[in-house]
PDB file of C-alpha atoms in Angstrom:
ATOM      1  CA  ASP R  29     -32.272  30.710   5.241  1.00  0.00           C
ATOM      2  CA  THR R  30     -35.911  29.784   5.553  1.00  0.00           C
ATOM      3  CA  GLY R  31     -35.318  26.092   5.051  1.00  0.00           C
ATOM      4  CA  VAL R  32     -36.982  23.662   2.663  1.00  0.00           C
ATOM      5  CA  SER R  33     -40.722  24.202   2.421  1.00  0.00           C
ATOM      6  CA  GLN R  34     -43.214  21.553   1.368  1.00  0.00           C
ATOM      7  CA  ASN R  35     -46.883  21.946   0.658  1.00  0.00           C
ATOM      8  CA  PRO R  36     -49.332  20.660   1.551  1.00  0.00           C
ATOM      9  CA  ARG R  37     -48.350  19.094   4.881  1.00  0.00           C
ATOM     10  CA  HIS R  38     -51.122  16.549   4.617  1.00  0.00           C
ATOM     11  CA  LYS R  39     -53.134  15.227   1.689  1.00  0.00           C
ATOM     12  CA  ILE R  40     -56.001  12.785   1.822  1.00  0.00           C
ATOM     13  CA  THR R  41     -57.265  11.512  -1.488  1.00  0.00           C
ATOM     14  CA  LYS R  42     -59.362   8.741  -2.901  1.00  0.00           C
ATOM     15  CA  ARG R  43     -57.830   5.938  -4.891  1.00  0.00           C
ATOM     16  CA  GLY R  44     -57.589   6.827  -8.553  1.00  0.00           C
ATOM     17  CA  GLN R  45     -57.271  10.566  -8.031  1.00  0.00           C
ATOM     18  CA  ASN R  46     -54.252  12.611  -9.049  1.00  0.00           C
ATOM     19  CA  VAL R  47     -52.243  14.560  -6.478  1.00  0.00           C
ATOM     20  CA  THR R  48     -49.463  17.120  -6.753  1.00  0.00           C
ATOM     21  CA  PHE R  49     -46.974  18.186  -4.106  1.00  0.00           C
ATOM     22  CA  ARG R  50     -44.742  21.229  -4.131  1.00  0.00           C
ATOM     23  CA  CYS R  51     -41.246  21.720  -2.748  1.00  0.00           C
ATOM     24  CA  ASP R  52     -39.417  25.018  -2.375  1.00  0.00           C
ATOM     25  CA  PRO R  53     -35.741  24.323  -1.662  1.00  0.00           C
ATOM     26  CA  ILE R  54     -33.260  26.606   0.023  1.00  0.00           C
ATOM     27  CA  SER R  55     -32.713  29.362  -2.528  1.00  0.00           C
ATOM     28  CA  GLU R  56     -29.008  28.889  -3.253  1.00  0.00           C
ATOM     29  CA  HIS R  57     -29.198  25.098  -3.444  1.00  0.00           C
ATOM     30  CA  ASN R  58     -29.154  23.731  -6.967  1.00  0.00           C
ATOM     31  CA  ARG R  59     -29.527  20.085  -5.970  1.00  0.00           C
ATOM     32  CA  LEU R  60     -33.010  18.808  -5.160  1.00  0.00           C
ATOM     33  CA  TYR R  61     -34.124  15.353  -4.108  1.00  0.00           C
ATOM     34  CA  TRP R  62     -37.424  13.583  -3.550  1.00  0.00           C
ATOM     35  CA  TYR R  63     -37.602  10.732  -1.073  1.00  0.00           C
ATOM     36  CA  ARG R  64     -40.494   8.603   0.150  1.00  0.00           C
ATOM     37  CA  GLN R  65     -40.819   7.215   3.650  1.00  0.00           C
ATOM     38  CA  THR R  66     -43.317   4.573   4.692  1.00  0.00           C
ATOM     39  CA  LEU R  67     -44.101   3.565   8.259  1.00  0.00           C
ATOM     40  CA  GLY R  68     -41.208   1.828   9.948  1.00  0.00           C
ATOM     41  CA  GLN R  69     -38.838   2.428   7.059  1.00  0.00           C
ATOM     42  CA  GLY R  70     -36.140   4.910   6.302  1.00  0.00           C
ATOM     43  CA  PRO R  71     -36.403   7.413   3.461  1.00  0.00           C
ATOM     44  CA  GLU R  72     -36.178   5.841  -0.010  1.00  0.00           C
ATOM     45  CA  PHE R  73     -34.733   7.760  -2.930  1.00  0.00           C
ATOM     46  CA  LEU R  74     -37.135   8.670  -5.727  1.00  0.00           C
ATOM     47  CA  THR R  75     -35.424  11.225  -7.934  1.00  0.00           C
ATOM     48  CA  TYR R  76     -32.720  13.895  -8.133  1.00  0.00           C
ATOM     49  CA  PHE R  77     -32.482  17.229  -9.933  1.00  0.00           C
ATOM     50  CA  GLN R  78     -29.483  19.406 -10.578  1.00  0.00           C
ATOM     51  CA  ASN R  79     -30.939  22.772 -11.459  1.00  0.00           C
ATOM     52  CA  GLU R  80     -33.803  21.989 -13.846  1.00  0.00           C
ATOM     53  CA  ALA R  81     -32.350  18.717 -15.121  1.00  0.00           C
ATOM     54  CA  GLN R  82     -33.707  15.470 -13.703  1.00  0.00           C
ATOM     55  CA  LEU R  83     -30.527  13.401 -13.589  1.00  0.00           C
ATOM     56  CA  GLU R  84     -31.553  10.334 -11.644  1.00  0.00           C
ATOM     57  CA  LYS R  85     -34.731   8.353 -11.157  1.00  0.00           C
ATOM     58  CA  SER R  86     -35.291   5.383  -8.920  1.00  0.00           C
ATOM     59  CA  ARG R  87     -37.084   2.298 -10.156  1.00  0.00           C
ATOM     60  CA  LEU R  88     -39.552   3.144  -7.384  1.00  0.00           C
ATOM     61  CA  LEU R  89     -40.680   6.037  -9.560  1.00  0.00           C
ATOM     62  CA  SER R  90     -43.285   4.265 -11.680  1.00  0.00           C
ATOM     63  CA  ASP R  91     -44.913   5.713 -14.770  1.00  0.00           C
ATOM     64  CA  ARG R  92     -47.616   7.189 -12.568  1.00  0.00           C
ATOM     65  CA  PHE R  93     -45.077   9.460 -10.914  1.00  0.00           C
ATOM     66  CA  SER R  94     -43.646  12.552 -12.535  1.00  0.00           C
ATOM     67  CA  ALA R  95     -41.417  15.229 -11.080  1.00  0.00           C
ATOM     68  CA  GLU R  96     -40.471  18.574 -12.506  1.00  0.00           C
ATOM     69  CA  ARG R  97     -38.292  21.493 -11.607  1.00  0.00           C
ATOM     70  CA  PRO R  98     -39.100  23.895 -14.426  1.00  0.00           C
ATOM     71  CA  LYS R  99     -36.857  26.839 -13.607  1.00  0.00           C
ATOM     72  CA  GLY R 100     -34.391  25.175 -11.318  1.00  0.00           C
ATOM     73  CA  SER R 101     -36.141  26.572  -8.291  1.00  0.00           C
ATOM     74  CA  PHE R 102     -39.266  24.897  -6.867  1.00  0.00           C
ATOM     75  CA  SER R 103     -40.200  21.340  -7.763  1.00  0.00           C
ATOM     76  CA  THR R 104     -43.454  19.435  -8.079  1.00  0.00           C
ATOM     77  CA  LEU R 105     -44.138  15.751  -7.668  1.00  0.00           C
ATOM     78  CA  GLU R 106     -47.314  14.441  -9.263  1.00  0.00           C
ATOM     79  CA  ILE R 107     -48.842  11.042  -8.703  1.00  0.00           C
ATOM     80  CA  GLN R 108     -51.502   9.990 -11.176  1.00  0.00           C
ATOM     81  CA  ARG R 109     -54.192   7.407 -10.480  1.00  0.00           C
ATOM     82  CA  THR R 110     -53.158   7.055  -6.857  1.00  0.00           C
ATOM     83  CA  GLU R 111     -53.145   3.634  -5.220  1.00  0.00           C
ATOM     84  CA  GLN R 112     -53.326   2.736  -1.546  1.00  0.00           C
ATOM     85  CA  GLY R 113     -49.695   1.663  -1.710  1.00  0.00           C
ATOM     86  CA  ASP R 114     -48.749   5.263  -2.485  1.00  0.00           C
ATOM     87  CA  SER R 115     -49.668   6.258   1.076  1.00  0.00           C
ATOM     88  CA  ALA R 116     -46.424   7.559   2.580  1.00  0.00           C
ATOM     89  CA  MET R 117     -44.527  10.628   3.673  1.00  0.00           C
ATOM     90  CA  TYR R 118     -42.993  12.360   0.665  1.00  0.00           C
ATOM     91  CA  LEU R 119     -39.853  14.233   1.612  1.00  0.00           C
ATOM     92  CA  CYS R 120     -38.047  16.856  -0.402  1.00  0.00           C
ATOM     93  CA  ALA R 121     -34.442  17.777   0.283  1.00  0.00           C
ATOM     94  CA  SER R 122     -31.904  20.165  -1.175  1.00  0.00           C
ATOM     95  CA  SER R 123     -28.158  20.578  -0.964  1.00  0.00           C
ATOM     96  CA  PRO R 124     -25.549  23.005  -2.249  1.00  0.00           C
ATOM     97  CA  SER R 125     -23.657  22.369  -5.468  1.00  0.00           C
ATOM     98  CA  GLY R 126     -20.190  22.121  -4.017  1.00  0.00           C
ATOM     99  CA  GLY R 127     -18.582  20.884  -0.873  1.00  0.00           C
ATOM    100  CA  ARG R 128     -20.859  19.070   1.491  1.00  0.00           C
ATOM    101  CA  ARG R 129     -23.363  17.782  -1.020  1.00  0.00           C
ATOM    102  CA  GLU R 130     -24.137  14.886   1.257  1.00  0.00           C
ATOM    103  CA  LYS R 131     -25.546  17.320   3.777  1.00  0.00           C
ATOM    104  CA  LEU R 132     -29.164  17.224   2.704  1.00  0.00           C
ATOM    105  CA  PHE R 133     -31.608  19.731   4.120  1.00  0.00           C
ATOM    106  CA  PHE R 134     -35.000  18.068   4.355  1.00  0.00           C
ATOM    107  CA  GLY R 135     -38.404  19.643   4.442  1.00  0.00           C
ATOM    108  CA  SER R 136     -41.063  18.480   6.877  1.00  0.00           C
ATOM    109  CA  GLY R 137     -42.679  16.365   4.208  1.00  0.00           C
ATOM    110  CA  THR R 138     -46.128  15.840   2.745  1.00  0.00           C
ATOM    111  CA  GLN R 139     -48.078  13.001   4.340  1.00  0.00           C
ATOM    112  CA  LEU R 140     -50.243  11.321   1.699  1.00  0.00           C
ATOM    113  CA  SER R 141     -53.132   9.075   2.643  1.00  0.00           C
ATOM    114  CA  VAL R 142     -54.917   7.235  -0.158  1.00  0.00           C
ATOM    115  CA  LEU R 143     -58.304   5.888   0.863  1.00  0.00           C
TER     116      LEU R 143
ATOM    117  CA  ASP Q  15     -32.957  -5.406  -0.599  1.00  0.00           C
ATOM    118  CA  GLN Q  16     -31.964  -3.384   2.461  1.00  0.00           C
ATOM    119  CA  GLN Q  17     -28.397  -2.271   1.890  1.00  0.00           C
ATOM    120  CA  VAL Q  18     -28.221  -0.294   5.119  1.00  0.00           C
ATOM    121  CA  LYS Q  19     -29.507  -1.920   8.282  1.00  0.00           C
ATOM    122  CA  GLN Q  20     -30.205  -0.683  11.743  1.00  0.00           C
ATOM    123  CA  ASN Q  21     -31.113  -3.719  13.769  1.00  0.00           C
ATOM    124  CA  SER Q  22     -32.102  -1.948  16.964  1.00  0.00           C
ATOM    125  CA  PRO Q  23     -35.469  -0.220  16.561  1.00  0.00           C
ATOM    126  CA  SER Q  24     -35.155   1.501  19.914  1.00  0.00           C
ATOM    127  CA  LEU Q  25     -32.659   2.410  22.626  1.00  0.00           C
ATOM    128  CA  SER Q  26     -33.086   3.952  26.087  1.00  0.00           C
ATOM    129  CA  VAL Q  27     -30.223   5.638  27.902  1.00  0.00           C
ATOM    130  CA  GLN Q  28     -29.916   7.601  31.123  1.00  0.00           C
ATOM    131  CA  GLU Q  29     -29.058  11.270  30.806  1.00  0.00           C
ATOM    132  CA  GLY Q  30     -25.314  11.830  31.013  1.00  0.00           C
ATOM    133  CA  ARG Q  31     -24.453   8.316  29.846  1.00  0.00           C
ATOM    134  CA  ILE Q  32     -23.198   7.272  26.437  1.00  0.00           C
ATOM    135  CA  SER Q  33     -25.601   6.377  23.633  1.00  0.00           C
ATOM    136  CA  ILE Q  34     -24.294   3.993  20.985  1.00  0.00           C
ATOM    137  CA  LEU Q  35     -26.292   3.523  17.821  1.00  0.00           C
ATOM    138  CA  ASN Q  36     -25.230   0.884  15.349  1.00  0.00           C
ATOM    139  CA  CYS Q  37     -25.526   0.469  11.613  1.00  0.00           C
ATOM    140  CA  ASP Q  38     -24.457  -2.253   9.184  1.00  0.00           C
ATOM    141  CA  TYR Q  39     -24.211  -2.114   5.429  1.00  0.00           C
ATOM    142  CA  THR Q  40     -23.807  -4.691   2.712  1.00  0.00           C
ATOM    143  CA  ASN Q  41     -22.589  -2.741  -0.315  1.00  0.00           C
ATOM    144  CA  SER Q  42     -18.803  -2.523  -0.329  1.00  0.00           C
ATOM    145  CA  MET Q  43     -19.015   0.304  -2.873  1.00  0.00           C
ATOM    146  CA  PHE Q  44     -20.320   2.743  -0.279  1.00  0.00           C
ATOM    147  CA  ASP Q  45     -17.644   5.302   0.447  1.00  0.00           C
ATOM    148  CA  TYR Q  46     -19.350   7.811   2.647  1.00  0.00           C
ATOM    149  CA  PHE Q  47     -21.751   7.483   5.497  1.00  0.00           C
ATOM    150  CA  LEU Q  48     -24.064   9.821   7.302  1.00  0.00           C
ATOM    151  CA  TRP Q  49     -26.255  10.078  10.352  1.00  0.00           C
ATOM    152  CA  TYR Q  50     -29.485  12.027  10.395  1.00  0.00           C
ATOM    153  CA  LYS Q  51     -31.702  12.852  13.350  1.00  0.00           C
ATOM    154  CA  LYS Q  52     -35.461  13.154  13.069  1.00  0.00           C
ATOM    155  CA  TYR Q  53     -37.932  14.676  15.489  1.00  0.00           C
ATOM    156  CA  PRO Q  54     -41.675  13.953  15.127  1.00  0.00           C
ATOM    157  CA  ALA Q  55     -43.424  15.990  12.430  1.00  0.00           C
ATOM    158  CA  GLU Q  56     -40.106  17.258  11.077  1.00  0.00           C
ATOM    159  CA  GLY Q  57     -37.841  16.161   8.271  1.00  0.00           C
ATOM    160  CA  PRO Q  58     -34.511  14.477   9.027  1.00  0.00           C
ATOM    161  CA  THR Q  59     -31.657  16.787  10.017  1.00  0.00           C
ATOM    162  CA  PHE Q  60     -28.049  16.111   9.068  1.00  0.00           C
ATOM    163  CA  LEU Q  61     -25.929  15.251  12.082  1.00  0.00           C
ATOM    164  CA  ILE Q  62     -22.498  13.986  11.077  1.00  0.00           C
ATOM    165  CA  SER Q  63     -20.772  12.184   8.217  1.00  0.00           C
ATOM    166  CA  ILE Q  64     -17.648  10.165   7.553  1.00  0.00           C
ATOM    167  CA  SER Q  65     -15.866   9.124   4.393  1.00  0.00           C
ATOM    168  CA  SER Q  66     -14.360   5.709   3.905  1.00  0.00           C
ATOM    169  CA  ILE Q  67     -10.830   7.083   4.100  1.00  0.00           C
ATOM    170  CA  LYS Q  68     -11.354   7.737   7.790  1.00  0.00           C
ATOM    171  CA  ASP Q  69     -12.300   5.511  10.682  1.00  0.00           C
ATOM    172  CA  LYS Q  70     -13.458   8.221  13.044  1.00  0.00           C
ATOM    173  CA  ASN Q  71     -15.050  11.635  12.850  1.00  0.00           C
ATOM    174  CA  GLU Q  72     -15.929  13.752  15.834  1.00  0.00           C
ATOM    175  CA  ASP Q  73     -18.169  16.775  16.198  1.00  0.00           C
ATOM    176  CA  GLY Q  74     -18.775  17.919  19.725  1.00  0.00           C
ATOM    177  CA  ARG Q  75     -20.709  15.267  21.627  1.00  0.00           C
ATOM    178  CA  PHE Q  76     -21.130  13.158  18.486  1.00  0.00           C
ATOM    179  CA  THR Q  77     -18.553  10.708  17.147  1.00  0.00           C
ATOM    180  CA  VAL Q  78     -18.988   8.326  14.255  1.00  0.00           C
ATOM    181  CA  PHE Q  79     -16.780   5.253  13.950  1.00  0.00           C
ATOM    182  CA  LEU Q  80     -16.364   3.282  10.742  1.00  0.00           C
ATOM    183  CA  ASN Q  81     -15.147  -0.303  10.537  1.00  0.00           C
ATOM    184  CA  LYS Q  82     -14.870  -1.038   6.825  1.00  0.00           C
ATOM    185  CA  SER Q  83     -13.785  -4.639   7.211  1.00  0.00           C
ATOM    186  CA  ALA Q  84     -16.905  -5.365   9.254  1.00  0.00           C
ATOM    187  CA  LYS Q  85     -19.091  -3.046   7.151  1.00  0.00           C
ATOM    188  CA  HIS Q  86     -20.204  -1.449  10.370  1.00  0.00           C
ATOM    189  CA  LEU Q  87     -20.523   2.044  11.685  1.00  0.00           C
ATOM    190  CA  SER Q  88     -21.650   3.441  14.963  1.00  0.00           C
ATOM    191  CA  LEU Q  89     -22.677   6.775  16.382  1.00  0.00           C
ATOM    192  CA  HIS Q  90     -21.624   7.659  19.903  1.00  0.00           C
ATOM    193  CA  ILE Q  91     -23.325  10.444  21.785  1.00  0.00           C
ATOM    194  CA  VAL Q  92     -21.683  11.460  25.024  1.00  0.00           C
ATOM    195  CA  PRO Q  93     -22.963  12.755  27.298  1.00  0.00           C
ATOM    196  CA  SER Q  94     -26.528  12.020  26.228  1.00  0.00           C
ATOM    197  CA  GLN Q  95     -29.095  14.730  26.828  1.00  0.00           C
ATOM    198  CA  PRO Q  96     -32.914  14.575  26.862  1.00  0.00           C
ATOM    199  CA  GLY Q  97     -32.970  16.762  23.729  1.00  0.00           C
ATOM    200  CA  ASP Q  98     -31.173  13.966  21.905  1.00  0.00           C
ATOM    201  CA  SER Q  99     -34.348  11.878  22.060  1.00  0.00           C
ATOM    202  CA  ALA Q 100     -35.240  11.343  18.415  1.00  0.00           C
ATOM    203  CA  VAL Q 101     -35.096   8.790  15.623  1.00  0.00           C
ATOM    204  CA  TYR Q 102     -31.616   8.385  14.188  1.00  0.00           C
ATOM    205  CA  PHE Q 103     -31.109   7.245  10.610  1.00  0.00           C
ATOM    206  CA  CYS Q 104     -27.903   5.885   9.201  1.00  0.00           C
ATOM    207  CA  ALA Q 105     -27.351   6.484   5.477  1.00  0.00           C
ATOM    208  CA  ALA Q 106     -24.724   5.607   2.906  1.00  0.00           C
ATOM    209  CA  GLY Q 107     -23.781   6.533  -0.618  1.00  0.00           C
ATOM    210  CA  VAL Q 108     -21.184   6.263  -3.359  1.00  0.00           C
ATOM    211  CA  ALA Q 109     -19.468   9.592  -3.942  1.00  0.00           C
ATOM    212  CA  ARG Q 110     -18.757   9.165  -7.638  1.00  0.00           C
ATOM    213  CA  ALA Q 111     -21.735   7.095  -8.662  1.00  0.00           C
ATOM    214  CA  GLY Q 112     -24.788   9.216  -8.451  1.00  0.00           C
ATOM    215  CA  ASN Q 113     -26.637  11.081  -5.836  1.00  0.00           C
ATOM    216  CA  GLN Q 114     -28.738   8.389  -4.248  1.00  0.00           C
ATOM    217  CA  PHE Q 115     -28.432   7.890  -0.517  1.00  0.00           C
ATOM    218  CA  TYR Q 116     -29.540   4.632   1.097  1.00  0.00           C
ATOM    219  CA  PHE Q 117     -31.119   4.956   4.519  1.00  0.00           C
ATOM    220  CA  GLY Q 118     -31.552   2.457   7.316  1.00  0.00           C
ATOM    221  CA  THR Q 119     -34.855   1.959   9.101  1.00  0.00           C
ATOM    222  CA  GLY Q 120     -33.906   4.119  12.055  1.00  0.00           C
ATOM    223  CA  THR Q 121     -33.306   3.730  15.784  1.00  0.00           C
ATOM    224  CA  SER Q 122     -35.523   5.582  18.220  1.00  0.00           C
ATOM    225  CA  LEU Q 123     -33.377   6.951  21.040  1.00  0.00           C
ATOM    226  CA  THR Q 124     -34.927   7.934  24.353  1.00  0.00           C
ATOM    227  CA  VAL Q 125     -32.744   9.747  26.855  1.00  0.00           C
ATOM    228  CA  ILE Q 126     -34.224   9.467  30.311  1.00  0.00           C
ATOM    229  CA  PRO Q 127     -33.711  12.493  32.580  1.00  0.00           C
TER     230      PRO Q 127
END
């Protein structure tokens, strides 16, 4: 169990640029989540995958955001035409299919700064 | 609209004493509740959970209490240890209605040696 891995750890970009983050969940976990955390706030749900199917999306996930999990393994989160308000920590989490699905295993996150 | 609230941003406790972290929620549909711990530069780590059919769940030094009528839960850590110093997030969800968890804003616990 190597844990949930997120890359990059930090990303600085200029407003209007596109960015993409990657998440590698724990290998046997078929549930994958993306959350966003801004300063002084708790994590906010963005989207949820079960295997390769994106089953839930938050209204926070605007049209500029897209997430994929093409083979039910790793996932990517892309933000197009970044805005300063997108600056946040983007957290990926995974959990097993049965039993304790509420026990999310989080990665260390990708800190995005939009200048 | 913050459905899960942690009104104490910070808490300091002497080592060996009890730490009590509080959480309130507004959505009566929530039927399970969780606590996560977060160290700097790391993602949150699951600590303990409780479903709405219970009013107490214990795991070692950690106990979560649920008061459904008051829409309130608390996390008790006893005895507190310096390694418990972290930010603690309360979260809630609805077991049969999706996979979204709602998190509070966190309480930063400092355990003083």
